[in-house]
CSV table of C-alpha atoms and ligand atoms in Angstrom, one decimal:
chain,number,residue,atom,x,y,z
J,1,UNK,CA,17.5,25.2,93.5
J,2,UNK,CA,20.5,23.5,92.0
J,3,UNK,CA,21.5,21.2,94.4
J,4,UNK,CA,19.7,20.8,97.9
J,5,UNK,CA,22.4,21.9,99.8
J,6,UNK,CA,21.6,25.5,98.3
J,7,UNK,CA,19.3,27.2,100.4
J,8,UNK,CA,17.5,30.9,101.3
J,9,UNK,CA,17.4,31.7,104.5
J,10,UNK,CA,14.9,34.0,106.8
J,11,UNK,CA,16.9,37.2,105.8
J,12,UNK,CA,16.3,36.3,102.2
J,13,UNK,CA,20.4,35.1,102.0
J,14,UNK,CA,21.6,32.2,99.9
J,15,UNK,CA,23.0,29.5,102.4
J,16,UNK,CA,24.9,26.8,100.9
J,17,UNK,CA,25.4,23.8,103.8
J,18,UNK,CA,23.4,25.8,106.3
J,19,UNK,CA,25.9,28.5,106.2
J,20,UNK,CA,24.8,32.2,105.2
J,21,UNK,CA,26.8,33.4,102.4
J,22,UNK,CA,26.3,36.9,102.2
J,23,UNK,CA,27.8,36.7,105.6
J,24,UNK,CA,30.7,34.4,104.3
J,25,UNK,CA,31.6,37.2,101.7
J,26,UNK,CA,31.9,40.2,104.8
J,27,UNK,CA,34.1,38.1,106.9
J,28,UNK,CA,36.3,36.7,104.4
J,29,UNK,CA,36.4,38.9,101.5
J,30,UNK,CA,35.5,38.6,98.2
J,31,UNK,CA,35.7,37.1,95.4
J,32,UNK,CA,35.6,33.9,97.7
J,33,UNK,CA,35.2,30.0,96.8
J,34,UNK,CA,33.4,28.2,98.5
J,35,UNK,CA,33.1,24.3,99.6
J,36,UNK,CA,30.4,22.4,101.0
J,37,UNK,CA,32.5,19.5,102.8
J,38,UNK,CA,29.8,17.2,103.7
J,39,UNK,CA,28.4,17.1,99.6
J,40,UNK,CA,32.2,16.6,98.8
J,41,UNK,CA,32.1,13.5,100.8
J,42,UNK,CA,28.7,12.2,99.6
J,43,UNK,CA,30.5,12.3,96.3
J,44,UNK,CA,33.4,9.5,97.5
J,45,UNK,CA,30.4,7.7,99.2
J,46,UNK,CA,28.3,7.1,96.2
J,47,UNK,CA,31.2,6.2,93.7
J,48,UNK,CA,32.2,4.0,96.0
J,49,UNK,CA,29.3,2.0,97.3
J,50,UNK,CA,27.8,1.9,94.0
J,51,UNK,CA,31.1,-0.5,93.3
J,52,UNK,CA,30.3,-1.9,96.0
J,53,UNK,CA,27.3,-3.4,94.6
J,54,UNK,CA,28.0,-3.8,91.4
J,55,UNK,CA,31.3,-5.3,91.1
J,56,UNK,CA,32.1,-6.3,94.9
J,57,UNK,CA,34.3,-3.4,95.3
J,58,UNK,CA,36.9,-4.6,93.0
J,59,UNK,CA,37.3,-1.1,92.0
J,60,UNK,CA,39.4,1.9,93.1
J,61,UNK,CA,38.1,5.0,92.7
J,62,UNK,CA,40.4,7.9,92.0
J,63,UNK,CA,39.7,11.4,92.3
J,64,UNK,CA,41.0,13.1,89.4
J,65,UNK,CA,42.3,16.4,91.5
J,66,UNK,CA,43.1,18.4,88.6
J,67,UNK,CA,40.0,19.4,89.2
J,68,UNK,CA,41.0,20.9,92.5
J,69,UNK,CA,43.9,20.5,93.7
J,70,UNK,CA,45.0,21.9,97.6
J,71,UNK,CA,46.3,20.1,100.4
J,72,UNK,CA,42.7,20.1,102.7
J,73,UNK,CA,41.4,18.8,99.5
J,74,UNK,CA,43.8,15.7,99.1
J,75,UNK,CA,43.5,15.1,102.9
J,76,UNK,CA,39.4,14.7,103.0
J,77,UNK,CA,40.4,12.1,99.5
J,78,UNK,CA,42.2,10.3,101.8
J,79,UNK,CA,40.3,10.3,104.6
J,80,UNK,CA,37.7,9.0,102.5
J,81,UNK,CA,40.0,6.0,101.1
J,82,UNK,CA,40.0,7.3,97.6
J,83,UNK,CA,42.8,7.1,95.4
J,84,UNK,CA,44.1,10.5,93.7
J,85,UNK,CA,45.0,11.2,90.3
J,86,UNK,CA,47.6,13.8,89.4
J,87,UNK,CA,49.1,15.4,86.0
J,88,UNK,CA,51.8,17.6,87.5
J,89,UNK,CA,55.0,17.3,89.4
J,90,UNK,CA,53.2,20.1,91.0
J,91,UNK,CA,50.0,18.2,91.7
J,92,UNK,CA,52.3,15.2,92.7
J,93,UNK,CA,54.0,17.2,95.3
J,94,UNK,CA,51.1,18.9,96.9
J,95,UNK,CA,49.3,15.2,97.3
J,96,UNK,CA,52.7,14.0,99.1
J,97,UNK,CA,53.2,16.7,101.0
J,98,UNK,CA,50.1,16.0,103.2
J,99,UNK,CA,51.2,12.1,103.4
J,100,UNK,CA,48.6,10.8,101.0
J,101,UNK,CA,49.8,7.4,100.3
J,102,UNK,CA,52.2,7.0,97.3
J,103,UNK,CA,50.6,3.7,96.7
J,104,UNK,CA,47.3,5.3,96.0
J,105,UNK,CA,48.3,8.0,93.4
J,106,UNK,CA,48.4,7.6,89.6
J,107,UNK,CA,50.5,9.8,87.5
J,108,UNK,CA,48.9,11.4,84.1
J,109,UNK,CA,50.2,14.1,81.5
J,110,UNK,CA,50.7,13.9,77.8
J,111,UNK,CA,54.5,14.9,78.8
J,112,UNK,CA,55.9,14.2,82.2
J,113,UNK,CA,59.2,15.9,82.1
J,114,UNK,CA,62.4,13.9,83.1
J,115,UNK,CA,61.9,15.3,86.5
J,116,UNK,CA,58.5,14.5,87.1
J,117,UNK,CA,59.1,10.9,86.3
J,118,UNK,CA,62.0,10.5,88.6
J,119,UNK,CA,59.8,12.9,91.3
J,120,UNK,CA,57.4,9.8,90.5
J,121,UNK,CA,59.9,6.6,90.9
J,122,UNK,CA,61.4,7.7,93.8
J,123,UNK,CA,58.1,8.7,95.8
J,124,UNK,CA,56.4,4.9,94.5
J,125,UNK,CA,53.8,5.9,92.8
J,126,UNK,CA,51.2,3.0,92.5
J,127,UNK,CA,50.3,3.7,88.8
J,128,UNK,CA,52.3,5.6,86.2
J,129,UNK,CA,50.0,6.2,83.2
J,130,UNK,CA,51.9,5.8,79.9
J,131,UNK,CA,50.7,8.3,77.1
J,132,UNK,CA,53.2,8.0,74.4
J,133,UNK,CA,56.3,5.6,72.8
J,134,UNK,CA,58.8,8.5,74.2
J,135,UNK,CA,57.6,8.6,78.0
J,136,UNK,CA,57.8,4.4,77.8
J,137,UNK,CA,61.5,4.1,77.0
J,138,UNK,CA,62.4,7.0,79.2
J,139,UNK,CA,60.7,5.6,81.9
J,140,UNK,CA,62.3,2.1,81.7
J,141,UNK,CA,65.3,3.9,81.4
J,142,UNK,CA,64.6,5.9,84.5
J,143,UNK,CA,63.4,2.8,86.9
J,144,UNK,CA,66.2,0.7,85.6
J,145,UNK,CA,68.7,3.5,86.5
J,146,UNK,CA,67.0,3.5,90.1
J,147,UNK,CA,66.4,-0.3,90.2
J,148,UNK,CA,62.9,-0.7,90.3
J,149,UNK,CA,59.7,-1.8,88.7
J,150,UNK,CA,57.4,0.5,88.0
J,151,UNK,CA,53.3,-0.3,87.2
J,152,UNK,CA,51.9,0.9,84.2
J,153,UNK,CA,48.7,1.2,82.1
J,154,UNK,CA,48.8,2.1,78.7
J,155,UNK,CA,46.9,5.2,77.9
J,156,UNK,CA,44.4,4.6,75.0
J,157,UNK,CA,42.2,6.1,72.6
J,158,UNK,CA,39.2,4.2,71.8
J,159,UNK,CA,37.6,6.5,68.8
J,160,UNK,CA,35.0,7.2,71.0
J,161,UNK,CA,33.4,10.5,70.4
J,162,UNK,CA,31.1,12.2,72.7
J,163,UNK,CA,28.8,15.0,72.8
J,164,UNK,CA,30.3,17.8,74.8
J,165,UNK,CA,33.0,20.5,74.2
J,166,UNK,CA,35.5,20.0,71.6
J,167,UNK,CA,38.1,21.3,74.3
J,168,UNK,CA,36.8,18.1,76.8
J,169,UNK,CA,36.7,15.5,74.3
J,170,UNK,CA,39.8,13.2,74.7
J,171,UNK,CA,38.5,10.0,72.7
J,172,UNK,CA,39.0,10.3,69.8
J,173,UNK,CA,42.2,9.5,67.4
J,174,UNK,CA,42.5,13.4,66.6
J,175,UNK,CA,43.8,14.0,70.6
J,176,UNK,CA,46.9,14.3,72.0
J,177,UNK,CA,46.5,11.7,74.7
J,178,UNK,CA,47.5,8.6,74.3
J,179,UNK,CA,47.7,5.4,71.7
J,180,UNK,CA,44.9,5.1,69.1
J,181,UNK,CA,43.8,1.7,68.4
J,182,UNK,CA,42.8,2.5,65.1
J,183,UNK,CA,46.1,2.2,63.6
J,184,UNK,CA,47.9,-0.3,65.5
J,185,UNK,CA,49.6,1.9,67.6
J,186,UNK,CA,48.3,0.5,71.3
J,187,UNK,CA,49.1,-3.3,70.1
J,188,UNK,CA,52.3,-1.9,69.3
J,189,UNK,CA,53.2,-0.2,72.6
J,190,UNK,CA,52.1,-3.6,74.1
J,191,UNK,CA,54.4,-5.4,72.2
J,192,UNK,CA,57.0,-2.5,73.0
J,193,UNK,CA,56.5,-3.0,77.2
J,194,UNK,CA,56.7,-6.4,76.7
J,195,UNK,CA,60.4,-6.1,75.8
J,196,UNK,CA,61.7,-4.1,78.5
J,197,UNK,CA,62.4,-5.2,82.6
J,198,UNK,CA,61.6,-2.1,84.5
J,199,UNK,CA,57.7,-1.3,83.4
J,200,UNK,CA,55.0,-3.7,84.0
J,201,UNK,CA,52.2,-3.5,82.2
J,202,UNK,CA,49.4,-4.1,84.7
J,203,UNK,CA,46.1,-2.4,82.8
J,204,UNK,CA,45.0,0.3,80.1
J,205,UNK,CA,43.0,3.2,80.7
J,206,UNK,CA,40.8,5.7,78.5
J,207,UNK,CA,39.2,8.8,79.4
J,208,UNK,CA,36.7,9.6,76.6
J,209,UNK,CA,36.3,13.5,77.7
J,210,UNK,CA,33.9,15.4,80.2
J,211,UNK,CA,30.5,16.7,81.1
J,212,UNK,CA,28.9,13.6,79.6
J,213,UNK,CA,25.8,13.2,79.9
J,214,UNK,CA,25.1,10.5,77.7
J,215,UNK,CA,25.4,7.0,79.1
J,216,UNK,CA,26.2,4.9,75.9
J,217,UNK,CA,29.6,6.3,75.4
J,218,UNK,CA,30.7,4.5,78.3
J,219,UNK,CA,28.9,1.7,77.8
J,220,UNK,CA,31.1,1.6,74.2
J,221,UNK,CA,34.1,2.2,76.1
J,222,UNK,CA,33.7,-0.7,78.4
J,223,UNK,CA,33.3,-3.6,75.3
J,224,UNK,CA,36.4,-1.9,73.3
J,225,UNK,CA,38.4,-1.7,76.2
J,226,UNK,CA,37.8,-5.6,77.5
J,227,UNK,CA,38.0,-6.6,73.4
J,228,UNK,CA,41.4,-5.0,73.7
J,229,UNK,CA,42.4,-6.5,76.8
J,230,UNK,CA,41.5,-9.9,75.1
J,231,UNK,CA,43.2,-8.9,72.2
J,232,UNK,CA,46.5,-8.4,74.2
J,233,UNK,CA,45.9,-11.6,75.6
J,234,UNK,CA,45.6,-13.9,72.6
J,235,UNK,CA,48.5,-11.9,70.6
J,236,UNK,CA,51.1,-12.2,73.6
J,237,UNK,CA,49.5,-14.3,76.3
J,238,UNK,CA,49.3,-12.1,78.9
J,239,UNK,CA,46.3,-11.3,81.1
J,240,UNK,CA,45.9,-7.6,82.4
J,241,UNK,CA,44.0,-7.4,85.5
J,242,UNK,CA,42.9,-3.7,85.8
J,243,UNK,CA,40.9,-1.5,83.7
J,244,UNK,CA,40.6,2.2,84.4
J,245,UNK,CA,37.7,4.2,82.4
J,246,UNK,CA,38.8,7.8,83.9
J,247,UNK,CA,36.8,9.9,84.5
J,248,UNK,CA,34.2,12.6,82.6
J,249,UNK,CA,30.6,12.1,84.6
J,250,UNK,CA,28.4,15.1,84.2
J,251,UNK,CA,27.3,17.5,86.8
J,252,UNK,CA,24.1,20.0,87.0
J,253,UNK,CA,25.6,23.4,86.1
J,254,UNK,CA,21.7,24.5,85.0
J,255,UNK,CA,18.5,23.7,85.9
J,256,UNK,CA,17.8,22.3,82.6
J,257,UNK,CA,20.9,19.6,82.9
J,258,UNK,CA,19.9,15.9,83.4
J,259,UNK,CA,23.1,14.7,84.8
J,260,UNK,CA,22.7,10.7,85.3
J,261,UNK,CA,23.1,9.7,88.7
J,262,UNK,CA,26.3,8.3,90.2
J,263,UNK,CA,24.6,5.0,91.2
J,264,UNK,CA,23.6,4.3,87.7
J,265,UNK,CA,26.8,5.8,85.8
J,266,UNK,CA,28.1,2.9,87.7
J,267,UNK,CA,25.9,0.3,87.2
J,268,UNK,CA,25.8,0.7,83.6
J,269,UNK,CA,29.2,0.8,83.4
J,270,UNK,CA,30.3,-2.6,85.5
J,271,UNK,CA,27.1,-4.1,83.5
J,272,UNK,CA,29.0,-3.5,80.0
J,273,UNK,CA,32.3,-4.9,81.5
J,274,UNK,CA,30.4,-7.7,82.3
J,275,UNK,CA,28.7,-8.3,79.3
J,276,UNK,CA,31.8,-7.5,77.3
J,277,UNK,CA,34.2,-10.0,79.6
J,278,UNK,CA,31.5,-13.0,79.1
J,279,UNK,CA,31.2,-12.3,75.2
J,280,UNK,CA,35.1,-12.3,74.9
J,281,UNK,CA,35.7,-15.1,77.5
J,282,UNK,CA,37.9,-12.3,79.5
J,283,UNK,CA,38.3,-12.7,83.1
J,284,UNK,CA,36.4,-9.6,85.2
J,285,UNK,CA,39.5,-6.9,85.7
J,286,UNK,CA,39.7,-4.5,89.0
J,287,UNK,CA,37.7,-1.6,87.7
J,288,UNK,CA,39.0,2.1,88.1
J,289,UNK,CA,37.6,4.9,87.8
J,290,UNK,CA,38.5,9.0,87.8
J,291,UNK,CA,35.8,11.2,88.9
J,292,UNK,CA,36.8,14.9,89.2
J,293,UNK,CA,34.1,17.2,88.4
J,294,UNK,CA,31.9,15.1,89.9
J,295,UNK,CA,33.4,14.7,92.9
J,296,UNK,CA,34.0,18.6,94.0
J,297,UNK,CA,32.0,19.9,91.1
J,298,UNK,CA,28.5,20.5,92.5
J,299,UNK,CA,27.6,22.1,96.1
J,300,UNK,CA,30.1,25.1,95.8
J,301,UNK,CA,29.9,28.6,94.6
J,302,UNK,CA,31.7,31.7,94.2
J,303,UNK,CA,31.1,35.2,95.8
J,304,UNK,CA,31.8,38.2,94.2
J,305,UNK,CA,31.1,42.0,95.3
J,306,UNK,CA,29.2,44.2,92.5
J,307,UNK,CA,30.9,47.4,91.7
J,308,UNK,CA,29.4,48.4,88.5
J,309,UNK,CA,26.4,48.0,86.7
J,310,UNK,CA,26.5,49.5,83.1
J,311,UNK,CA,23.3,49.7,81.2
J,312,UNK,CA,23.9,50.2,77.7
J,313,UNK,CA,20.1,51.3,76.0
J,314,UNK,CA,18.7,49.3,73.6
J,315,UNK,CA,22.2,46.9,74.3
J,316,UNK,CA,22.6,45.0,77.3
J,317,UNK,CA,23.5,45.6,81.3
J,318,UNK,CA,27.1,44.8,82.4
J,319,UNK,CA,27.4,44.1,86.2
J,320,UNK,CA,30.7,44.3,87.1
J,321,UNK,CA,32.5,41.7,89.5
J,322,UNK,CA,35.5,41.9,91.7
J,323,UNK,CA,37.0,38.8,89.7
J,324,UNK,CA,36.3,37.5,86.9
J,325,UNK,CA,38.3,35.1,84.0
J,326,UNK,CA,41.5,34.7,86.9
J,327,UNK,CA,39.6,32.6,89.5
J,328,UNK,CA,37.1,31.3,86.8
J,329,UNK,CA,38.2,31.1,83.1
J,330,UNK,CA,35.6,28.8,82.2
J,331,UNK,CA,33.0,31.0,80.2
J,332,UNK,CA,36.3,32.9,78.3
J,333,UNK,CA,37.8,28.8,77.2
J,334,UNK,CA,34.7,27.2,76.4
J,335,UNK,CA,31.1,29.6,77.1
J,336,UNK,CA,30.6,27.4,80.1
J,337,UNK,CA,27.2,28.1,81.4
J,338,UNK,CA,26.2,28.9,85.0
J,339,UNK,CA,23.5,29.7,87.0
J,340,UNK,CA,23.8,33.4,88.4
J,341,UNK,CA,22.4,34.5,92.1
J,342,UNK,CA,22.4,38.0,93.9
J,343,UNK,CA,23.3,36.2,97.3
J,344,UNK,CA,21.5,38.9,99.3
J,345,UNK,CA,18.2,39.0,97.2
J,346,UNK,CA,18.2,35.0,96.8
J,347,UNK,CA,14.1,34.7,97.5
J,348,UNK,CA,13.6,37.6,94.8
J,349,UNK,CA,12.9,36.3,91.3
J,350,UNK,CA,15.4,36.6,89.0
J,351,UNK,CA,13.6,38.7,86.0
J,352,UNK,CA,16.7,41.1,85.6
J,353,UNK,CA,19.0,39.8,82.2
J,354,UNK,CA,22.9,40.4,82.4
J,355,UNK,CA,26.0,40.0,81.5
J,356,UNK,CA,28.6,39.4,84.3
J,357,UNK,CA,31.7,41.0,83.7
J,358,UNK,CA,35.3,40.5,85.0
J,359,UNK,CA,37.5,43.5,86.3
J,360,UNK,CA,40.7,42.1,83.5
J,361,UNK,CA,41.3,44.5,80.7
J,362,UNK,CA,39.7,41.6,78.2
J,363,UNK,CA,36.4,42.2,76.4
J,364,UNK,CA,36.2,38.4,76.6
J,365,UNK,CA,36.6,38.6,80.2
J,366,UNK,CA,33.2,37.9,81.4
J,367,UNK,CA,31.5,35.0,83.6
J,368,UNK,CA,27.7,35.0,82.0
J,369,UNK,CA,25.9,36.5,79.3
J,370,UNK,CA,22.1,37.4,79.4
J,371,UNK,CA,21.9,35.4,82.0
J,372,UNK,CA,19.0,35.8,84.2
J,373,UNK,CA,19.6,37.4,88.0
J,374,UNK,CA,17.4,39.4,90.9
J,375,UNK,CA,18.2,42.6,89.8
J,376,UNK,CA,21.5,44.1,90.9
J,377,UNK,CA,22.7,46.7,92.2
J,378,UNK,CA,26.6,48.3,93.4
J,379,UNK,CA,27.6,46.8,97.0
J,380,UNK,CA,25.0,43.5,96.6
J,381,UNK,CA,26.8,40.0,96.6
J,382,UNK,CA,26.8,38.1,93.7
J,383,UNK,CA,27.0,34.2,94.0
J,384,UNK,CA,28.0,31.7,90.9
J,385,UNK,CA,26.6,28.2,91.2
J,386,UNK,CA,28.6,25.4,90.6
J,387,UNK,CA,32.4,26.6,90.7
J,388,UNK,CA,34.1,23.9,92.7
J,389,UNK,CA,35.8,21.9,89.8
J,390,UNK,CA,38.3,23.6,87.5
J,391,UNK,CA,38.0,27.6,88.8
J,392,UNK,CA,40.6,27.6,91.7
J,393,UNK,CA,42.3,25.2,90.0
J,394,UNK,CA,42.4,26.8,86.8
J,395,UNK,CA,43.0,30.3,88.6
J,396,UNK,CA,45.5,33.0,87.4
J,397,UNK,CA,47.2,36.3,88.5
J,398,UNK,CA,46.3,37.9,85.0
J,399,UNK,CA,46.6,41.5,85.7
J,400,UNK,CA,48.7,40.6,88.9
J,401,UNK,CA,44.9,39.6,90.7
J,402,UNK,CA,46.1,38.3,93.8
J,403,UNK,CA,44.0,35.0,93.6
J,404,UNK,CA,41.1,34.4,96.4
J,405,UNK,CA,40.3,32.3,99.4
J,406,UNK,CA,38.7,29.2,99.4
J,407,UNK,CA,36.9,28.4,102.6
J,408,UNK,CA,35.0,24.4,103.2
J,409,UNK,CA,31.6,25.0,104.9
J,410,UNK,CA,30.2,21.8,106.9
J,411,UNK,CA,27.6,21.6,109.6
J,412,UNK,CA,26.7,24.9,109.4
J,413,UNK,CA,30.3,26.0,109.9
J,414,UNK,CA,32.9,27.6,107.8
J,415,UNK,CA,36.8,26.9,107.8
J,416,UNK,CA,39.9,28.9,105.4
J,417,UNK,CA,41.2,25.9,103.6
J,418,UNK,CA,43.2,28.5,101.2
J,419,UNK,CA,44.1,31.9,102.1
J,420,UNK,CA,43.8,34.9,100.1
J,421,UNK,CA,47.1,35.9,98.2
J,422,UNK,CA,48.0,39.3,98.6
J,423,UNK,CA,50.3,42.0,96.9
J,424,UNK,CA,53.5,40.9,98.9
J,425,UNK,CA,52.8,37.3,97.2
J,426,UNK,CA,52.8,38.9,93.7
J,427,UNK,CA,55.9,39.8,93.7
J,428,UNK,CA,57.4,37.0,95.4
J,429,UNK,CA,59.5,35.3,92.8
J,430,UNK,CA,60.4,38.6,91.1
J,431,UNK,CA,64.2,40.0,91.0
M,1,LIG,C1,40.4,15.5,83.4
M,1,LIG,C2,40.6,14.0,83.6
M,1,LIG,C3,39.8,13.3,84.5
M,1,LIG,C4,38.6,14.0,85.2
M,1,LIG,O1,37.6,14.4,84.4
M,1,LIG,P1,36.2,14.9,85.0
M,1,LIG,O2,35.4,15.3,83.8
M,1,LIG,O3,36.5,16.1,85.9
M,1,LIG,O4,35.6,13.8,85.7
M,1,LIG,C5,40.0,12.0,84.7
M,1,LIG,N1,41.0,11.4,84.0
M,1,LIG,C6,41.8,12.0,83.2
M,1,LIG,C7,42.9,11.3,82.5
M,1,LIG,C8,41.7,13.4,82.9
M,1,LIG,O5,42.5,14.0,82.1
């Protein structure tokens, strides 16, 4: 299978973490999400020692929790001495509110409202991550107004462009994030900080886009991002000390994907930094890094209830799900591909082709096409590989769908770590 925490039990069931799924989906309802804890953790564990090795742990590695962002999630980050990345107030508050230390957090977004900056100053974020000329002066403005000095790292674009969705690419000069280098505009926002008494520029950071596979992009990255530093430091003598490269490793959504491994990401990655410091006579920087995907993206799934399945002759064979585009919008914004599993059939081959369909009134609302499952039928549980980064994240009440549970499984046991909106929760906030 997939991953090797996905499993087939005696009764023919798919088990994820030891934990029977089909039997997941009658006690808690479907559609469901869920988490395999222990694979989560593995995930900190190998970012983390693999900087250990390479670089002597001058690293910090953030987990980039717009990929999925709940309070369990932010306390297992912790727990695991990660750092946290957020891009919302919203984000910002949820990470807080279960005491994750302000010290550890850096603050993204292509527009951080007034409020979210001063939400930002006054809970002492470590890092604020500059994206633009506006959000430098008002945040000078802001921290002078509250008396403080706030860390920063310029956002840049290094005109790297990678192969994967034109959606997930974020190197290049035609993005909204960040400075390009290509025309001056990072030097210049240097020369800008450089002015003002309540920012201090400690680093810059680049995050070239997501679901790479491809090592050299990084490896690119890494020599324009030090010849930059080292350009900062001739033009106005000042030495940064902290790179961040952000995030974007791959994960295994198909059999057929080759995702590189975490240990070697790594090591190919403080390799070019070290390469690139000696040729430019740069001192090594504290590396960062901001896994999201790849940290929660892997041993996890989604269950789902069949209630329909639709042969059209000569056409194709809808099997309908109870969710669909509102818990994952993935395959509707960019045809992201999954691996499809009829939980309670997992040791019968999957020779039956179909499309996976949503229950929102939206042609477009489906999960898979011709995609190849055991065959189905009404009332069997149907599993999606792969869901834990950006579905419950990216969730919505389209068609007032109260949004699902999301339960962690580790050691064989299964805990709620979010509970199932209902109807009453719909129309909470209406008058
Ligand atoms: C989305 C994002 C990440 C995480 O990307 P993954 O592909 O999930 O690893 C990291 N940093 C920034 C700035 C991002 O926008």
């Amino acid at each position: 299978m997939l991953n090797n925490r996905f499993g087939v039990n005696e009764k023919g069931n798919l088990t994820l973490g030891g934990v029977d799924t089909v039997e997941l989906a009658n006690t808690y309802g479907t559609p469901l999400y869920v988490m395999d804890e222990n694979d989560i953790r593995n995930n900190c564990r190998e970012f983390k020692s693999a900087f250990d090795k390479y670089y002597g742990g001058n690293a910090r590695v953030y987990f980039a929790s717009k990929a999925f962002s709940c309070k369990e999630m932010y306390r297992i980050v912790e727990s695991e001495m990660l750092c946290t990345d957020v891009v919302s107030g919203g984000e910002l508050y949820t990470a807080l509110s279960v005491g994750f230390p302000a010290e550890k957090i850096g603050f993204h977004g292509n527009n951080k409202t007034p409020e979210e900056l001063a939400l930002a100053l006054d809970s002492n974020v470590g890092r604020i991550i500059v994206d633009n000329i506006y959000e430098l002066h008002n945040l000078n403005a802001m921290a002078k107004d509250k008396n403080k000095v706030q860390k920063i790292l310029l956002r840049i674009k290094p005109g790297i462009d990678c192969h994967t969705h034109d959606y997930v690419k974020t190197g290049q000069i035609d993005c909204k994030f960040g400075f390009a280098l290509e025309n001056g505009e990072a030097v210049k926002a240097v020369e800008e900080v450089l002015k003002m008494e309540n920012v201090e520029l400690v680093g810059i950071h680049c995050h070239i886009g997501s679901q790479i596979f491809e090592t050299q992009p990084f490896v690119d990255a890494a020599d324009i991002m030090v010849a930059l530093a080292k350009n900062i430091k001739d033009t106005f003598g000042i030495t940064l000390s902290e790179i961040n490269f952000g995030g974007g490793y791959g994960v295994k959504y198909l059999e057929t994907d080759k995702p590189v491994s975490k240990d070697e990401s790594i090591r190919l990655l403080c390799e070019a930094v070290k390469t690139a410091c000696e040729t430019y006579e740069f001192p090594l920087p504290a590396l960062s890094i901001e896994p999201g995907r790849s940290i929660v993206g892997d041993a996890n799934l989604t269950l789902y209830k069949i209630g329909v399945v639709k042969n059209i002759e000569n056409v194709r064979t809808y099997v309908s799900i109870d969710g669909g585009m509102g818990d994952n919008p993935r395959y509707a914004l960019y045809n992201a591909e999954y691996e499809v599993v009829v939980a309670n059939k997992a040791d019968k081959p999957r020779d039956f082709v179909a499309t996976i369909a949503g229950k929102c009134c939206e042609s477009g609302d489906l999960i898979q096409e011709h995609t190849k499952i055991q065959t189905p039928e009404v009332g069997d549980t149907l599993a999606v590989l792969t869901t834990g980064a950006y579905n419950y994240s990216m969730a919505s009440n389209y068609n007032r769908i109260p949004r699902p549970a999301a339960v962690m499984v580790k050691d064989g046991e299964a805990r709620l770590i979010i509970k199932r909106e209902n109807y009453e929760d719909l129309i909470l906030k209406d008058i």
